[in-house]
Coordinates of C-alpha atoms in Angstrom, one line a residue:
Chain A
M1 CA 10.8 18.0 46.3
A2 CA 8.8 14.9 46.3
S3 CA 9.0 12.3 49.1
N4 CA 9.9 8.7 48.5
E5 CA 6.2 7.8 48.8
E6 CA 5.2 10.5 46.3
I7 CA 7.8 9.3 43.8
L8 CA 6.7 5.7 44.2
A9 CA 3.0 6.8 43.7
G10 CA 4.0 8.9 40.7
L11 CA 6.0 6.0 39.1
A12 CA 3.2 3.6 39.7
E13 CA 0.9 6.0 37.8
I14 CA 3.4 6.2 34.9
V15 CA 3.8 2.4 34.8
N16 CA 0.0 2.0 34.8
E17 CA -0.4 4.5 32.0
E18 CA 2.2 2.7 29.9
T19 CA 1.4 -0.9 30.6
G20 CA -2.0 -1.2 32.2
L21 CA -0.5 -2.8 35.3
D22 CA -2.3 -2.2 38.5
E23 CA -0.7 0.7 40.4
A24 CA -0.7 -1.5 43.6
D25 CA 1.6 -4.0 41.9
V26 CA 4.3 -1.4 41.5
Q27 CA 6.3 -1.9 44.7
L28 CA 9.8 -1.0 45.7
D29 CA 11.1 -4.6 45.6
K30 CA 9.7 -5.4 42.1
S31 CA 12.0 -5.9 39.2
F32 CA 10.9 -4.0 36.1
T33 CA 11.8 -6.8 33.7
E34 CA 11.2 -10.0 35.7
D35 CA 8.3 -9.1 38.0
L36 CA 6.5 -6.4 35.9
D37 CA 7.4 -7.8 32.4
I38 CA 8.3 -4.4 31.1
D39 CA 10.2 -4.4 27.8
S40 CA 13.0 -2.0 26.9
I41 CA 10.8 0.2 24.8
S42 CA 8.3 0.6 27.6
M43 CA 11.1 1.2 30.1
M44 CA 12.5 4.1 28.0
T45 CA 9.0 5.5 27.8
I46 CA 8.6 5.3 31.6
V47 CA 12.0 6.9 32.0
V48 CA 11.2 9.8 29.8
N49 CA 7.8 10.3 31.4
A50 CA 9.5 10.2 34.9
E51 CA 12.0 12.8 33.8
E52 CA 9.2 15.1 32.9
K53 CA 7.1 14.4 36.0
F54 CA 9.9 14.8 38.5
D55 CA 12.0 17.3 36.6
V56 CA 15.2 15.2 36.7
K57 CA 17.6 13.8 34.1
I58 CA 18.1 10.1 34.0
P59 CA 21.0 9.4 31.6
D60 CA 20.6 6.5 29.2
E61 CA 23.6 4.7 30.7
E62 CA 22.0 4.8 34.1
V63 CA 18.8 3.1 32.9
K64 CA 20.3 -0.4 32.9
N65 CA 21.2 0.1 36.6
L66 CA 17.5 0.7 37.5
K67 CA 16.6 -3.0 38.0
T68 CA 13.9 -2.5 40.6
V69 CA 11.3 0.1 41.3
G70 CA 13.2 0.9 44.4
D71 CA 16.4 1.6 42.3
A72 CA 14.4 4.1 40.3
V73 CA 12.9 5.8 43.4
S74 CA 16.4 6.1 45.0
F75 CA 17.9 7.5 41.8
I76 CA 15.1 10.1 41.4
V77 CA 15.4 11.2 45.0
S78 CA 19.2 11.7 44.7
A79 CA 18.8 13.4 41.3
Q80 CA 16.4 15.8 42.8
G81 CA 18.9 16.5 45.7
Chain B
M1 CA -5.6 -26.2 -12.0
A2 CA -4.8 -23.4 -9.5
R3 CA -6.2 -23.6 -6.0
K4 CA -9.6 -22.0 -5.6
V5 CA -9.7 -19.2 -3.1
V6 CA -12.8 -18.4 -1.0
I7 CA -13.8 -15.6 1.3
T8 CA -14.9 -16.8 4.8
G9 CA -14.6 -13.9 7.1
L10 CA -15.5 -10.2 7.0
G11 CA -14.6 -7.2 9.3
A12 CA -14.9 -3.4 9.0
T13 CA -14.9 -0.2 10.9
T14 CA -16.1 2.7 8.7
P15 CA -17.9 6.1 8.8
I16 CA -21.2 4.3 8.3
G17 CA -20.8 1.4 10.7
G18 CA -18.3 0.2 13.3
D19 CA -18.9 -3.4 12.3
V20 CA -20.0 -5.4 9.2
P21 CA -23.7 -5.8 10.1
T22 CA -24.1 -2.1 10.7
L23 CA -22.1 -1.2 7.6
W24 CA -24.2 -3.5 5.4
A25 CA -27.5 -2.3 6.8
N26 CA -26.5 1.4 6.2
A27 CA -25.0 0.7 2.8
L28 CA -28.5 -0.7 1.7
K29 CA -30.3 2.2 3.4
G30 CA -28.2 5.0 2.0
V31 CA -26.7 7.2 4.7
S32 CA -23.9 9.7 4.8
G33 CA -21.0 9.4 7.2
A34 CA -19.7 12.9 6.5
A35 CA -20.0 15.7 9.0
T36 CA -18.5 19.1 9.9
L37 CA -15.2 18.6 11.9
T38 CA -15.3 20.1 15.4
D39 CA -11.5 19.9 16.0
E40 CA -9.9 23.1 17.0
W41 CA -7.3 22.7 14.2
V42 CA -9.9 23.4 11.6
E43 CA -10.2 27.0 12.9
E44 CA -6.6 27.2 13.9
F45 CA -5.3 26.6 10.3
Q46 CA -8.3 28.1 8.5
L47 CA -8.6 24.9 6.5
P48 CA -10.4 25.3 3.1
V49 CA -12.3 22.0 3.8
T50 CA -14.0 21.8 7.2
F51 CA -15.7 18.3 7.0
A52 CA -14.8 14.7 6.6
A53 CA -16.2 11.2 7.3
R54 CA -14.9 10.0 10.6
A55 CA -15.2 6.3 11.7
S56 CA -18.6 6.0 13.4
N57 CA -17.1 4.1 16.3
P58 CA -13.8 5.0 18.0
A59 CA -11.3 2.1 18.2
S60 CA -11.3 2.6 22.0
E61 CA -14.6 0.7 22.1
T62 CA -12.7 -2.5 21.1
L63 CA -9.1 -1.9 22.2
S64 CA -7.6 -1.5 25.7
R65 CA -6.0 1.8 26.8
V66 CA -2.6 0.3 26.5
E67 CA -3.3 -1.1 23.0
M68 CA -4.5 2.4 21.9
K69 CA -1.3 4.0 23.2
R70 CA 1.0 1.6 21.4
M71 CA -0.8 1.8 18.0
D72 CA -1.2 4.6 15.5
P73 CA -4.9 5.2 14.7
S74 CA -4.5 3.4 11.3
T75 CA -3.2 0.3 13.1
Q76 CA -6.0 0.6 15.7
F77 CA -8.6 0.4 12.9
A78 CA -6.7 -2.5 11.2
V79 CA -6.8 -4.6 14.4
V80 CA -10.4 -3.8 15.1
A81 CA -11.5 -4.9 11.6
S82 CA -9.1 -7.9 11.6
R83 CA -10.5 -9.2 14.9
E84 CA -14.0 -9.0 13.6
A85 CA -13.1 -10.9 10.4
W86 CA -11.2 -13.6 12.2
K87 CA -14.1 -14.2 14.6
D88 CA -16.6 -14.2 11.7
S89 CA -14.5 -16.8 9.9
G90 CA -15.0 -19.2 12.8
I91 CA -11.5 -20.6 12.4
E92 CA -10.5 -22.3 15.6
E93 CA -7.3 -24.1 14.6
V94 CA -4.9 -23.2 11.9
D95 CA -1.3 -23.9 11.1
K96 CA 0.2 -20.5 12.0
D97 CA 3.2 -21.0 9.6
R98 CA 0.6 -21.2 6.8
L99 CA -1.3 -18.1 7.9
S100 CA -0.3 -14.9 6.2
V101 CA -1.2 -11.3 6.4
A102 CA -1.5 -8.7 3.5
F103 CA -2.7 -5.5 5.1
A104 CA -2.4 -2.3 3.2
T105 CA -2.3 1.4 3.9
G106 CA -2.1 4.4 1.7
I107 CA -0.3 6.8 4.0
G108 CA 0.7 4.9 7.1
G109 CA 1.1 6.4 10.6
V110 CA 0.7 10.0 9.7
W111 CA -0.7 11.1 13.1
T112 CA 2.2 9.5 14.9
L113 CA 4.8 11.0 12.5
L114 CA 3.4 14.5 12.8
D115 CA 2.8 14.3 16.5
A116 CA 6.4 13.3 17.0
W117 CA 7.6 16.1 14.8
D118 CA 5.6 18.6 16.9
T119 CA 7.0 17.1 20.1
L120 CA 10.5 17.3 18.8
K121 CA 10.1 21.0 18.0
A122 CA 8.4 21.9 21.2
K123 CA 10.2 19.7 23.8
G124 CA 13.4 18.3 22.1
P125 CA 14.6 14.8 21.1
R126 CA 14.4 13.3 24.6
R127 CA 10.5 13.5 24.5
V128 CA 10.2 11.7 21.2
L129 CA 9.0 8.4 22.5
P130 CA 10.6 5.1 21.7
M131 CA 7.4 3.7 20.2
T132 CA 7.4 6.4 17.5
V133 CA 9.1 4.3 14.8
P134 CA 7.0 1.1 15.1
M135 CA 3.9 3.3 15.2
L136 CA 4.6 5.4 12.1
M137 CA 6.0 2.7 9.8
P138 CA 3.6 1.8 7.0
N139 CA 3.9 -1.9 7.8
G140 CA 2.5 -1.1 11.3
P141 CA -1.0 -2.4 10.5
A142 CA 0.2 -5.6 8.9
A143 CA 2.7 -6.2 11.7
A144 CA 0.1 -5.6 14.4
V145 CA -2.4 -7.9 12.7
S146 CA 0.3 -10.6 12.4
L147 CA 1.1 -10.3 16.1
D148 CA -2.5 -10.3 17.1
L149 CA -3.3 -13.5 15.1
G150 CA 0.1 -15.2 15.6
A151 CA 0.4 -15.3 11.8
K152 CA 3.9 -16.5 10.9
G153 CA 3.5 -17.1 7.1
G154 CA 4.7 -13.6 6.2
A155 CA 3.1 -10.2 6.6
H156 CA 2.9 -8.0 3.5
T157 CA 2.1 -4.3 3.1
P158 CA 0.9 -3.4 -0.4
V159 CA 1.2 0.4 -0.7
S160 CA -0.4 1.9 -3.9
A161 CA -2.2 5.0 -2.6
C162 CA -6.0 4.5 -3.0
A163 CA -5.6 1.1 -4.8
S164 CA -3.8 -0.4 -1.8
G165 CA -6.7 -2.2 -0.2
T166 CA -7.7 -3.9 -3.4
E167 CA -4.0 -4.8 -4.1
A168 CA -4.0 -6.6 -0.7
M169 CA -6.7 -8.8 -2.1
H170 CA -4.6 -9.5 -5.2
V171 CA -1.6 -10.4 -3.0
G172 CA -3.6 -12.7 -0.8
L173 CA -5.1 -14.5 -3.8
D174 CA -1.6 -15.1 -5.2
L175 CA -0.2 -16.3 -1.8
I176 CA -2.9 -19.0 -1.6
R177 CA -2.9 -20.0 -5.3
S178 CA 0.9 -20.4 -5.3
G179 CA 0.7 -22.6 -2.3
K180 CA 2.6 -20.3 0.0
A181 CA -0.3 -20.0 2.5
D182 CA -3.6 -21.6 3.3
V183 CA -5.3 -18.7 5.0
V184 CA -4.5 -14.9 4.5
M185 CA -5.9 -12.0 6.5
V186 CA -6.2 -9.3 3.9
G187 CA -7.3 -5.7 4.4
G188 CA -6.5 -2.0 4.4
A189 CA -6.5 0.7 7.0
E190 CA -6.3 4.5 6.9
A191 CA -6.5 7.3 9.5
A192 CA -5.5 10.5 7.8
I193 CA -8.1 13.0 9.0
H194 CA -5.4 15.3 10.1
P195 CA -5.0 19.0 9.1
M196 CA -1.8 18.3 7.0
P197 CA -3.2 15.7 4.6
I198 CA -6.5 17.7 4.4
A199 CA -4.5 20.8 3.4
A200 CA -2.4 18.7 0.9
F201 CA -5.4 17.0 -0.8
A202 CA -7.2 20.4 -0.8
S203 CA -4.2 22.0 -2.3
M204 CA -4.3 19.6 -5.3
Q205 CA -8.0 20.4 -5.7
A206 CA -9.0 16.8 -5.0
L207 CA -11.4 17.5 -2.1
S208 CA -15.0 18.7 -2.3
K209 CA -15.3 22.2 -0.8
R210 CA -19.1 21.8 -0.1
N211 CA -18.5 22.9 3.5
D212 CA -22.2 24.0 3.9
N213 CA -23.4 20.5 3.0
P214 CA -21.1 17.7 4.1
A215 CA -23.7 14.9 3.7
G216 CA -24.3 16.0 0.1
A217 CA -20.6 16.6 -0.8
S218 CA -19.6 13.1 -2.1
R219 CA -21.7 12.8 -5.3
P220 CA -20.0 10.4 -7.8
Y221 CA -21.3 10.7 -11.3
D222 CA -23.3 13.8 -10.6
V223 CA -22.7 16.8 -12.9
D224 CA -22.1 18.9 -9.8
R225 CA -19.4 16.7 -8.2
D226 CA -16.4 18.7 -7.0
G227 CA -14.1 16.3 -5.3
F228 CA -13.9 13.5 -2.8
V229 CA -14.6 13.5 0.9
M230 CA -11.9 12.2 3.3
G231 CA -12.9 9.1 5.2
E232 CA -11.1 6.8 7.6
G233 CA -11.4 3.2 8.9
A234 CA -10.4 -0.3 7.9
G235 CA -11.8 -3.4 6.1
A236 CA -10.6 -7.0 6.5
L237 CA -11.3 -10.3 4.8
V238 CA -10.3 -13.8 5.6
L239 CA -9.2 -15.5 2.3
E240 CA -8.9 -19.3 2.5
A241 CA -8.0 -22.1 0.2
E242 CA -11.3 -23.8 -0.8
E243 CA -10.2 -27.2 0.4
H244 CA -9.2 -25.7 3.8
A245 CA -12.5 -24.0 4.2
L246 CA -14.5 -27.1 3.1
A247 CA -12.5 -29.4 5.5
R248 CA -13.7 -27.3 8.5
G249 CA -17.2 -26.9 7.2
A250 CA -16.9 -23.1 7.0
R251 CA -19.6 -20.7 5.9
I252 CA -18.3 -19.5 2.5
Y253 CA -19.4 -16.0 1.3
A254 CA -18.0 -16.1 -2.2
E255 CA -15.1 -17.1 -4.3
L256 CA -12.3 -14.6 -5.0
A257 CA -12.2 -15.6 -8.6
G258 CA -9.6 -13.3 -10.2
S259 CA -7.5 -10.2 -9.7
S260 CA -5.2 -7.9 -11.5
V261 CA -2.9 -4.9 -10.9
T262 CA -1.6 -2.7 -13.7
A263 CA 0.1 0.7 -13.9
D264 CA -0.9 3.6 -16.2
A265 CA 2.7 4.9 -16.7
H266 CA 0.9 8.0 -17.9
H267 CA 1.0 10.7 -15.1
I268 CA 1.8 10.8 -11.4
T269 CA -1.7 11.8 -10.4
A270 CA -4.0 12.2 -13.4
P271 CA -5.7 9.1 -14.6
D272 CA -5.1 8.0 -18.2
P273 CA -7.9 10.0 -20.0
E274 CA -8.9 6.9 -22.0
G275 CA -8.7 4.6 -19.0
L276 CA -6.3 2.3 -20.8
G277 CA -4.6 1.1 -17.6
A278 CA -7.9 0.5 -15.9
T279 CA -9.2 -1.4 -19.0
R280 CA -6.2 -3.7 -18.9
A281 CA -6.7 -4.3 -15.2
L282 CA -10.4 -5.1 -15.8
K283 CA -9.7 -7.4 -18.7
A284 CA -6.8 -9.2 -16.9
A285 CA -8.9 -9.8 -13.7
M286 CA -11.7 -11.3 -15.8
F287 CA -9.2 -13.4 -17.8
D288 CA -7.6 -14.5 -14.5
G289 CA -11.0 -15.6 -13.2
R290 CA -12.2 -17.1 -16.6
I291 CA -15.1 -14.6 -16.5
Q292 CA -17.2 -13.5 -19.5
P293 CA -18.7 -10.0 -19.7
E294 CA -22.2 -11.6 -19.4
D295 CA -21.3 -13.1 -16.0
V296 CA -20.8 -9.7 -14.5
V297 CA -23.9 -8.3 -12.8
H298 CA -22.5 -5.7 -10.4
V299 CA -19.6 -3.3 -10.0
N300 CA -18.5 -1.5 -6.9
A301 CA -16.9 1.4 -8.7
H302 CA -13.9 3.4 -7.6
A303 CA -16.0 6.6 -8.3
T304 CA -14.4 9.1 -5.9
S305 CA -16.6 12.0 -7.0
T306 CA -13.8 14.0 -8.6
P307 CA -14.5 15.8 -11.8
V308 CA -11.7 14.1 -13.7
G309 CA -11.7 10.6 -12.1
D310 CA -15.2 9.3 -12.7
V311 CA -15.3 9.5 -16.5
P312 CA -12.2 7.3 -17.4
E313 CA -13.5 4.6 -15.2
Y314 CA -16.7 4.5 -17.3
T315 CA -14.6 4.4 -20.5
A316 CA -12.7 1.4 -19.0
L317 CA -15.8 -0.4 -17.9
R318 CA -17.3 0.0 -21.4
A319 CA -14.1 -1.2 -23.1
A320 CA -13.9 -4.3 -20.9
L321 CA -17.5 -5.3 -20.7
G322 CA -18.9 -3.9 -24.0
D323 CA -22.7 -4.1 -24.4
A324 CA -22.9 -6.3 -21.3
L325 CA -22.3 -3.2 -19.2
D326 CA -25.8 -2.1 -19.9
D327 CA -27.1 -4.9 -17.7
V328 CA -24.6 -4.3 -14.8
W329 CA -25.7 -2.5 -11.6
V330 CA -23.1 -0.1 -10.5
S331 CA -22.8 1.2 -6.9
A332 CA -20.6 4.1 -5.9
T333 CA -20.4 3.6 -2.1
K334 CA -18.0 6.5 -1.6
S335 CA -21.1 8.6 -1.9
Q336 CA -22.0 7.3 1.6
M337 CA -18.7 6.8 3.5
G338 CA -16.3 9.1 1.7
H339 CA -12.9 8.0 0.4
L340 CA -11.0 5.7 2.9
L341 CA -7.9 6.0 0.7
G342 CA -5.7 2.9 1.4
A343 CA -8.6 1.2 3.2
S344 CA -11.2 1.9 0.5
G345 CA -10.5 -1.1 -1.6
A346 CA -10.7 -3.4 1.4
V347 CA -14.0 -2.0 2.7
E348 CA -15.5 -2.0 -0.8
S349 CA -14.4 -5.6 -1.2
V350 CA -16.3 -6.4 1.9
L351 CA -19.4 -4.7 0.4
T352 CA -18.9 -6.5 -3.0
T353 CA -18.6 -9.9 -1.2
L354 CA -21.8 -9.2 0.7
A355 CA -23.6 -8.0 -2.6
I356 CA -22.8 -11.4 -4.1
Y357 CA -23.6 -13.4 -1.0
N358 CA -26.9 -11.6 -0.4
R359 CA -27.6 -11.0 -4.1
T360 CA -28.4 -7.4 -3.5
T361 CA -26.5 -4.2 -4.1
P362 CA -25.6 -1.2 -1.9
V363 CA -27.0 2.1 -3.0
T364 CA -25.5 5.4 -4.3
I365 CA -26.6 8.6 -2.7
N366 CA -26.5 12.2 -3.8
L367 CA -26.9 11.4 -7.5
E368 CA -29.3 14.0 -8.7
N369 CA -28.2 14.9 -12.3
Q370 CA -26.2 12.1 -13.8
D371 CA -23.3 13.2 -15.9
P372 CA -24.3 12.4 -19.6
Q373 CA -20.7 11.4 -20.2
I374 CA -21.2 8.5 -17.7
P375 CA -24.3 6.5 -18.9
L376 CA -23.9 3.8 -16.3
K377 CA -26.8 1.9 -14.7
V378 CA -26.3 3.3 -11.2
V379 CA -28.1 1.9 -8.1
T380 CA -29.9 4.8 -6.6
G381 CA -32.9 4.9 -4.2
E382 CA -33.5 1.2 -3.3
P383 CA -31.0 -1.7 -3.4
K384 CA -31.3 -3.9 -6.6
E385 CA -31.7 -7.6 -6.5
L386 CA -29.1 -9.6 -8.4
R387 CA -30.2 -12.6 -10.5
E388 CA -29.9 -16.3 -9.6
G389 CA -27.3 -18.6 -10.9
S390 CA -23.5 -18.0 -11.1
I391 CA -22.8 -14.3 -10.9
V392 CA -19.7 -12.1 -10.7
A393 CA -19.1 -8.7 -9.2
L394 CA -16.1 -6.5 -9.8
N395 CA -14.4 -4.1 -7.4
N396 CA -12.2 -1.3 -8.9
S397 CA -9.6 0.8 -7.1
F398 CA -7.3 3.3 -8.6
G399 CA -4.5 5.2 -6.9
F400 CA -2.3 8.3 -7.4
G401 CA 0.8 7.0 -9.2
G402 CA -1.3 5.3 -11.9
H403 CA -2.1 2.2 -9.9
N404 CA -5.1 0.1 -11.0
A405 CA -6.3 -2.8 -9.0
V406 CA -9.4 -5.0 -9.8
V407 CA -10.8 -8.0 -8.1
A408 CA -13.6 -10.3 -9.3
I409 CA -15.8 -12.0 -6.8
R410 CA -18.0 -14.9 -7.8
S411 CA -21.0 -16.6 -6.2
I412 CA -20.4 -20.2 -5.0

């Protein structure tokens, strides 16, 4: 089980790998689309990579609810539960 | 009178040079880009052919990590070559609605396609990434170049196997002549040094099996030629309406004077033994450019080094040029860089343009015993100087499917 901090760090790594954004810019209050400028194709890539990294399932219909990095961290924590 | 079209920018990434200056220097020197492949899949699949001509410089030297991830290797090469050609043209301002792209490929995103298939089998559909489709589509290189340049005047993808790159020149010429565009980025890209295409080309006996001597394997016109050598990379040229180039005081390399595309309608892979389709393409390109046989001083031949392919091209050149062929210097540059498939016509058009501009020819390597059925005046050893005055060079490309494409490039 990964902690919130570990999940945030892991997500930042995935986002950096996909988009080149600095890992430090990936913070809980940031919106994927508005702050980080991540398009839908990159978002799906990030989701699939997060599923593999954290061994969770993130259903497609859930992805639209993951507006901020914090939403994603919370979802992954509960999905691991 | 149709608009005159000139060539004002050149770019390339090839097995014998990652940019145009290096490519040109090596093409005059005579080097081989072929080498034994060290990839584990060569051993894993026990491939019958264990060598190829890889691009001398990886695309990662030019592109960012994120760009690399979002582009198939063929598209990576296209963007590298196109950026060099655009910079070389010196164009600073252009009406983007009048800027078009014609960027060819023979096979398309074969690495992406097969990697995704492997992922599907090993990990299931969820792991097939959403960028798979835009990366594997054959119009990927044209689309990426259009995005990179902001070109909004249409992006075309000529696909005619190994004639594709030269057909892109033909499309670009038509776009400018017909008034649909003022500037066109034309080119071709290929990245198919993957075990499946190697197995498939080897299976049809198209590849040289000279595993013990990769550098000596591509030997067009030699009696001991036994097939082509797989290459990879891209070539790109900026075509421009002459008045557009003159208005901005551009450096003009040469005129793209004429072009033609014909089909053999003879056999899906074998060339017409009498080279009739190639002859018609040569004659039509010369007619298109109002070129007489005596104007032609140089040919960059298709000359892949296959036993069956090299002879009909000679027959066609003789039929189109007659006795004038005896004064024409022919270069078979696939001897050096291997066969870049859908990129070959574009890279060879870059070399043909430079031959006219510098009035000197690239050389042919590995020609030790010239096939008596092919009595061409082949440039071996040292480059040959081309005469003064108005001169023309032809670039031939032929593809599986019976596709014949010829372009004629004239000095300015």
